[in-house]
Amino acid sequence: MIQTLKWTGGVAAVVVLGWAATLAGAQTYETYGVHNDPKVSPCQSPDCRYPRAPGTPADPVYPAYWSAKWTMYRVFNNYQKYGPPYRGRPPLPLLPVRDYEVSYGATYYDSTWRGRSGEGAMMEHYDKRCLPIFPISNHFTCSFISLGDTAFFVTYPQDRPKGMPPVCLFSPANHPPRRDFISHLPYSAGDSARIGPGGQGYSFWVAASDGKVVQAGASPDRTADQAILFGYGFQADAAGQQMPQSFYFSGYPLAPANAPIVSQNYTSFAPVRPDPAKTWDQVSGLDPATLPACHLFDPVGAKGALKGGAVGTPAPTWGDIGRWGKR
């Protein structure tokens, strides 16, 4: 069964109901071992793990469960010169409103969760500004909830875009990061220095066309090359323990998202087990086979395409990695 939905801004999305093999393939994204099987991504090694050079600090490891709040910076001006990771707010001369937007959210994580869909539970909640990695306006509240290998996308009545379902299937192959997920990213001395004393930064840029890593470290910016950034920073606390500091990455670089660079900087992080009733219980009883597919990365109706671009979007998204220019 096919249902056509109209979203804010007149963008239409074709949603296929059901969980066919072709749909599962279309919703399996290259994450280099962070969110799914390493075989999905074109890594330098079969297990998508980066060897550490002598003298490199030990990899941080997530606590078994935790709860955190963060501030999100959507940087749309002068990001080429003043890129992440950021110690806090993007540095001067960048200014809020003129060069970046500020919004807020929270993340809840429990690696001990077990269910029919696999292991691990995670909820990322975005207040009033959804994750800006899709070629649509992000002016609404949303949550991504992963239970085992199944990832759901949730919107809420107060500001849900017209025609968007309350819950859709984001991916049938997208689990929460494992506690040692940082082993899938290369260590960057440059990123670590920008975080500051006690900082450890890990990041790479990947080519949207073939998914190959084209650069370790966030600097220099590669947005103009149609590459996509994924980075994560840690910083030592007073006891010397490495704690998450920021998650920095490429958003969708053109309007309406207008998010070339995004950074989620943690403002609190505590090893507190999340309350399921306030987090993933809202989707835990749903059958993924009954949900519409989200199609957030490639809503039908987006106009234009860059040279070599994928059908439907004028710039590459996370969903285009390894597919850009091939559809």
Steps between C-alpha positions, in 0.01 A plus 500: 500500500633847415398816678600853398558752780535876466748661736557864603625708209308295247761222491338164430625165624401163360470255787495127444313302763653170591852369553604348168860403429539789257383743767743359754785548252400857430497580872835345587754779528879491500610574856847338503410255774354759738132420444501178295707215362842610369426310177257778407783756469818519285745502791876469493475179703233225516394600852505877429736560793788744481835389646650752743853628451751469785454781748133551411278522812283205592154493346221629724213260571136588569355410841252210485217754520475878522283811459618830355391844388662698221489826306490477121671757278394511135781696333418646159750789454882501512509132595783448249736708715352428842421132499444249779563363749396794717589531869160659558326752278655545156787746543503870423463664255207257442181639653164339584217570253740648245727195468339220701178391669475361853259226608484229764447130556581189702628147450419187700701178467483149645729232359345238730159510327406173327205422275387311191666758277843467658689677776540857616252788526551867422283810464617833359244775559511831311295785645336733243783443250533149360829352384586710190649228279199471269401723203190626680433771759603386848266736686327232704561276802612144431659191652706216361452181699708188436400170660746234397538524123172688442503879486179702526438867423244674722326839466264674743158669480612849603702563182479190279535592129172466316451148367802350678414181694547494879745210463678363195768237441835676464699181445478127572881488534610784728594409857628731777879548501677229696692609807829481303361670187784755487732227368321547167631857463861614446668697776574863406767698681366820341147439626636414844694828519190704411300332778766617744709351781397142568307482174483205262343545157416238238364579155507443126353635178356247256425544130128483426568330165673184618501531879879490523673695775669802341640671810561432868432802719240774460737764358511610223130513418398276208136600455572656159641164386166332580662309784322430829644541850451273800684586822484444875689668780579408860654703781648391832305594813652599834574134575673452164220287354414564137142623464308580178559864401339544158361325194585700185391419147372615162134594477316561175697800362228673294161656577263423659720324759799729432729301730848452351646435847321390816640446848320354800697608806423318825397718792438210740589132492427253779504118531129496582284221357218651289138440598342291219160655574639841407706385203463191280177359638323732254610268215591171672160342429491594131543248220745648246323312221192718552684833485552727199857549384633845584675604173644802679819501297338507157155661505353500151461853372838651585607706199828490309817298535870579515729353236505125555229534761249244616143524379276717716751695712730785387779408745610173661357385832604232747254277318691549173836374625618236256201571272555863391481528122404134459120512533 
